[in-house]
Amino acid sequence: MGRVQGKAVFITGAARGQGRAQAVRLAAEGADIIAVDLCENIATNGYPLATEEDLAETVAKVEKLGRRIVARKADVRDPAALRAAVTEGVAELGRLDAVVAQAGICPLGPDRTAQAFLDAVTVDFNGVVHAVDAALPHLPDGASIVATGSLAGLTPATTDNPANGPGGLGYSLAKRQVAAFVHDLATVLAPRQIRVNAVHPTNVNTDMLNSDLMYRTFRPDLEHPSREDALPSFPATTGFGIPYVEPEDIAETVLFLVSDESRYVSGMQMRVDAAGYVKRRPQLPTF
Ligand SMILES: NC(=O)c1ccc[n+]([C@@H]2O[C@H](COP(=O)([O-])OP(=O)(O)OC[C@H]3O[C@@H](n4cnc5c(N)ncnc54)[C@H](O)[C@@H]3O)[C@@H](O)[C@H]2O)c1
């Protein structure tokens, strides 16, 4: 028996990166998956998002583990599209036990506009709300809701790095709202024993981190920093002195939160940050 044997889990942003790692890890422990991804680019986001080929690869990896997966191209900014994907997935899989709302963008860049700010908020916060809203009518008592924030969701906005631009501010605001949303929703859904938790990663070794605009954030002193230029600065965000964690490290925490092992764990802001938060000594409360 796997740790999530027979459960069905809805994951947004599942075509690559952390979402794919979660789909594969959960499937390895016996879960079926409803996977959605935009599979298109967003103009203000300065690095490419996942493709339909990426989503097909997630499907192949889950099926190779002997589990079922319903994959749909859908935008988390579009509530109707998410509702349709979940309804079709539940019709095929017969149930829904958990949602992992984790699709995200990070439209950094000093030359970005207010649209970058709004896109970050709309994808990274509204997208979480839409995913939860699409899942809720199907979730039984005792279900699990997980949302991905960021260490940026637990620390004050970085307003002194010009490389971040308006999109960086939007990202920070959205992630802080994810943290607050999880806190509040945990109280609302407590009478149904539905637990609601956030996972807050430090740097994760995915395409979001490995992008030219992110290198510029870490090395704002250089016009066009390379990964080699930025890499020595990555460990500054962790206490352990490591540059990043792997998507599989986040998937382990998500697995725990989806499994019944966490049946009495709710309202948590789960940091997978290699002691980055405690190192920063932030002024904000941790909820
Ligand atoms: N990589 C990091 O360093 C890091 C750190 C902290 C938090 N996070 C968060 O982790 C989550 C996963 O990011 P990742 O690191 O796997 O990056 P990623 O870019 O590899 O994956 C993000 C996925 O979300 C999808 N997506 C983006 N916009 C979408 C939309 N509107 N609708 C549907 N799908 C959409 C992308 O196509 C992609 O597959 C995000 O919420 C991100 O903010 C990442």
XYZ file of C-alpha atoms and ligand atoms in Angstrom:
331
model
C 0.000 0.000 0.000
C 1.313 3.439 -0.935
C 1.082 6.404 1.401
C -1.701 7.950 -0.707
C -3.078 4.721 -2.166
C -6.304 5.213 -4.143
C -6.493 8.974 -3.628
C -7.061 11.388 -6.527
C -5.125 14.657 -6.483
C -5.649 17.793 -8.592
C -2.380 19.645 -9.336
C -2.056 22.966 -11.167
C 1.150 23.756 -13.062
C 1.869 20.044 -13.420
C 3.647 20.073 -16.794
C 7.124 20.508 -15.348
C 9.138 21.588 -12.310
C 7.644 21.112 -8.873
C 4.174 20.209 -10.184
C 5.528 17.340 -12.244
C 7.715 16.119 -9.357
C 4.624 16.097 -7.130
C 2.523 14.226 -9.691
C 5.217 11.570 -10.056
C 5.882 11.245 -6.298
C 2.174 11.010 -5.460
C 1.615 8.471 -8.258
C 4.514 6.388 -6.945
C 2.634 6.252 -3.631
C -0.624 5.135 -5.264
C -2.464 8.330 -6.256
C -4.242 9.165 -9.502
C -3.736 12.677 -10.817
C -5.727 15.478 -12.419
C -3.063 17.683 -14.005
C -3.533 21.116 -15.547
C -1.075 23.532 -17.061
C -1.296 26.634 -19.238
C 1.205 25.231 -21.761
C 1.605 28.715 -23.243
C 3.717 31.744 -22.482
C 2.571 34.905 -20.663
C 3.877 38.055 -22.347
C 5.082 39.828 -19.202
C 6.885 36.735 -17.913
C 10.445 36.949 -19.176
C 11.141 33.211 -19.430
C 9.184 30.528 -21.290
C 6.525 28.532 -19.460
C 5.829 24.843 -19.997
C 4.726 23.311 -23.300
C 2.185 20.668 -24.289
C 5.147 18.309 -24.739
C 6.102 18.916 -21.109
C 2.577 18.044 -19.982
C 2.662 14.897 -22.136
C 5.886 13.917 -20.386
C 4.218 14.240 -16.981
C 1.397 12.025 -18.269
C 3.882 9.411 -19.484
C 5.781 9.402 -16.174
C 2.607 8.931 -14.112
C 1.255 6.213 -16.401
C 4.585 4.413 -16.268
C 3.995 4.075 -12.534
C 0.693 2.338 -13.259
C -1.526 5.209 -12.161
C -4.214 7.109 -14.058
C -3.862 10.774 -15.008
C -6.331 13.193 -16.599
C -4.350 16.079 -18.112
C -5.884 19.273 -19.440
C -4.483 22.476 -20.876
C -6.077 25.158 -18.686
C -5.252 28.594 -17.327
C -5.534 29.097 -13.560
C -6.738 32.635 -14.329
C -9.835 31.063 -15.918
C -12.169 29.639 -13.251
C -14.502 28.011 -15.782
C -11.617 26.164 -17.435
C -10.432 24.854 -14.068
C -13.925 23.766 -13.087
C -14.283 21.886 -16.379
C -10.922 20.160 -15.949
C -11.733 19.069 -12.402
C -15.243 17.909 -13.307
C -13.883 15.817 -16.188
C -11.122 14.442 -14.008
C -13.489 13.447 -11.217
C -15.858 11.842 -13.754
C -12.985 9.677 -14.970
C -11.220 8.958 -11.676
C -14.358 8.718 -9.549
C -13.193 10.923 -6.678
C -11.097 13.845 -5.498
C -9.180 13.856 -2.232
C -6.750 16.753 -2.499
C -5.744 19.838 -4.452
C -2.236 21.209 -4.848
C -2.554 24.794 -6.126
C 0.955 25.561 -7.221
C 1.040 26.960 -10.799
C 3.031 30.163 -10.786
C 4.976 32.796 -12.674
C 7.661 35.240 -11.587
C 7.672 38.155 -14.045
C 10.785 39.917 -12.765
C 12.557 42.685 -14.638
C 13.342 46.378 -14.127
C 11.602 47.314 -17.391
C 8.307 45.538 -16.639
C 5.031 47.422 -16.396
C 2.046 47.395 -14.070
C 0.756 44.530 -16.196
C 3.568 42.352 -14.846
C 2.444 43.222 -11.319
C -1.159 42.306 -12.157
C -0.200 39.110 -13.979
C 1.831 37.932 -10.990
C -1.082 38.567 -8.641
C -3.647 37.045 -10.991
C -1.698 33.830 -11.600
C -0.013 33.398 -8.225
C -2.899 34.411 -5.966
C -6.165 34.398 -7.926
C -5.003 31.156 -9.535
C -4.772 29.506 -6.126
C -8.267 30.690 -5.197
C -9.672 29.458 -8.518
C -8.052 26.030 -8.084
C -9.443 25.641 -4.576
C -12.858 26.859 -5.731
C -12.900 24.319 -8.569
C -11.937 21.477 -6.228
C -14.110 22.271 -3.201
C -17.466 20.956 -4.487
C -15.817 17.555 -5.020
C -13.770 17.350 -1.813
C -15.099 15.101 0.963
C -14.718 15.814 4.657
C -11.154 15.065 5.700
C -9.677 16.206 2.372
C -6.413 18.119 1.962
C -5.760 21.493 0.347
C -2.174 22.550 -0.323
C -1.069 25.872 -1.816
C 2.459 26.774 -2.824
C 3.690 30.107 -1.587
C 7.336 31.040 -1.337
C 9.757 32.274 1.261
C 8.749 35.601 -0.330
C 5.315 35.010 1.207
C 6.678 35.076 4.741
C 9.125 37.954 4.490
C 8.602 41.646 3.735
C 8.534 42.721 0.097
C 11.967 43.430 -1.372
C 11.616 47.017 -2.507
C 15.293 47.897 -2.804
C 16.307 45.640 -5.703
C 15.608 47.432 -9.006
C 16.077 44.156 -10.905
C 12.809 42.847 -9.453
C 10.587 45.549 -10.936
C 6.775 45.672 -10.616
C 6.461 41.949 -11.338
C 8.656 41.175 -8.355
C 6.421 43.292 -6.145
C 3.355 41.512 -7.525
C 4.965 38.130 -6.849
C 5.727 39.090 -3.273
C 2.220 40.436 -2.669
C 0.614 37.349 -4.196
C 2.665 34.964 -2.087
C 1.932 36.869 1.123
C -1.760 36.672 0.200
C -1.443 32.910 -0.346
C -0.095 32.610 3.191
C -2.978 34.655 4.605
C -5.570 32.818 2.487
C -4.382 29.435 3.758
C -4.528 30.668 7.328
C -8.092 31.934 6.961
C -9.398 29.020 4.885
C -8.054 26.551 7.456
C -10.405 28.035 10.029
C -13.369 28.120 7.631
C -12.978 24.459 6.631
C -12.008 23.117 10.056
C -15.579 21.971 10.894
C -15.326 19.586 7.918
C -11.843 18.447 8.986
C -10.522 19.639 5.638
C -6.967 20.712 6.278
C -5.415 23.649 4.473
C -1.671 24.168 4.422
C 0.894 26.182 2.517
C 4.309 25.033 1.363
C 6.869 27.818 1.171
C 9.999 26.863 -0.779
C 13.324 28.601 -0.908
C 15.047 28.576 -4.315
C 14.038 25.461 -6.218
C 16.100 24.108 -9.097
C 13.475 24.653 -11.821
C 13.075 26.865 -14.883
C 11.716 29.676 -12.712
C 15.008 29.920 -10.844
C 17.192 29.155 -13.843
C 16.173 32.201 -15.867
C 18.149 35.247 -16.974
C 15.854 37.593 -15.049
C 16.367 35.663 -11.841
C 20.135 35.799 -12.354
C 19.789 39.576 -12.602
C 17.904 39.657 -9.291
C 20.795 37.843 -7.659
C 23.394 39.977 -9.449
C 21.782 43.412 -10.025
C 25.303 44.817 -10.359
C 25.735 43.058 -13.737
C 23.868 43.925 -16.955
C 23.627 40.346 -18.286
C 24.713 37.927 -15.548
C 25.073 34.252 -16.446
C 24.129 31.326 -14.220
C 27.788 31.060 -13.250
C 27.727 34.734 -12.181
C 24.567 34.275 -10.096
C 25.223 30.848 -8.573
C 27.576 32.030 -5.806
C 24.793 34.391 -4.594
C 22.062 31.721 -4.420
C 23.136 30.346 -0.991
C 22.561 33.791 0.575
C 18.843 32.882 0.783
C 19.391 29.735 2.866
C 20.817 29.140 6.299
C 22.277 25.815 5.247
C 24.492 27.523 2.687
C 23.033 25.499 -0.199
C 22.039 27.247 -3.458
C 18.632 25.589 -3.895
C 16.530 22.552 -3.140
C 15.297 20.126 -5.796
C 11.630 19.854 -6.903
C 11.612 16.376 -5.340
C 12.315 17.939 -1.923
C 9.114 19.960 -2.201
C 7.230 16.889 -3.426
C 8.114 15.044 -0.193
C 6.406 17.729 1.898
C 3.407 17.806 -0.432
C 3.150 14.006 -0.177
C 3.030 14.277 3.609
C 0.343 16.969 3.472
C -1.792 14.987 1.005
C -1.409 11.736 2.963
C -3.431 10.826 6.032
C -0.220 11.145 8.039
C -1.040 14.863 8.246
C -4.744 14.416 9.057
C -4.530 16.766 12.049
C -2.117 19.264 10.494
C -3.870 22.440 9.314
C -3.194 26.138 8.892
C 0.524 25.485 8.633
C 3.032 27.612 6.762
C 5.438 24.773 5.945
C 8.818 26.161 5.002
C 11.105 23.988 2.905
C 13.779 26.605 2.981
C 16.972 25.144 4.423
C 16.655 27.581 7.360
C 16.332 30.603 5.087
C 13.500 32.138 7.107
C 15.191 31.939 10.477
C 18.377 33.288 8.944
C 16.573 36.429 7.749
C 15.078 37.220 11.184
C 11.998 38.754 9.556
C 9.813 41.277 11.311
C 6.521 39.806 10.134
C 4.547 37.334 12.236
C 4.439 33.752 10.963
C 0.662 33.474 11.364
N 11.618 27.836 -8.377
C 11.724 28.561 -7.283
O 12.836 29.013 -6.923
C 10.514 28.816 -6.416
C 10.716 29.335 -5.129
C 9.610 29.570 -4.310
C 8.339 29.291 -4.780
N 8.178 28.797 -6.038
C 6.799 28.509 -6.481
O 6.687 27.145 -6.831
C 5.613 26.975 -7.783
C 6.072 26.084 -8.929
O 7.091 26.742 -9.673
P 8.342 25.970 -10.316
O 9.527 26.287 -9.510
O 7.995 24.531 -10.530
O 8.492 26.738 -11.711
P 8.133 26.307 -13.210
O 8.167 27.553 -14.013
O 9.018 25.188 -13.634
O 6.664 25.713 -13.108
C 5.506 26.517 -13.052
C 4.420 25.824 -13.839
O 3.221 26.595 -13.761
C 2.662 26.685 -15.068
N 1.835 27.894 -15.170
C 2.245 29.187 -15.139
N 1.206 30.016 -15.302
C 0.104 29.228 -15.413
C -1.286 29.505 -15.579
N -1.722 30.767 -15.698
N -2.142 28.474 -15.637
C -1.702 27.192 -15.529
N -0.400 26.872 -15.390
C 0.493 27.876 -15.322
C 3.883 26.737 -15.980
O 3.580 26.443 -17.340
C 4.802 25.724 -15.327
O 4.553 24.412 -15.784
C 5.218 28.398 -8.184
O 4.043 28.761 -7.474
C 6.399 29.242 -7.730
O 6.041 30.577 -7.485
C 9.234 28.549 -6.852
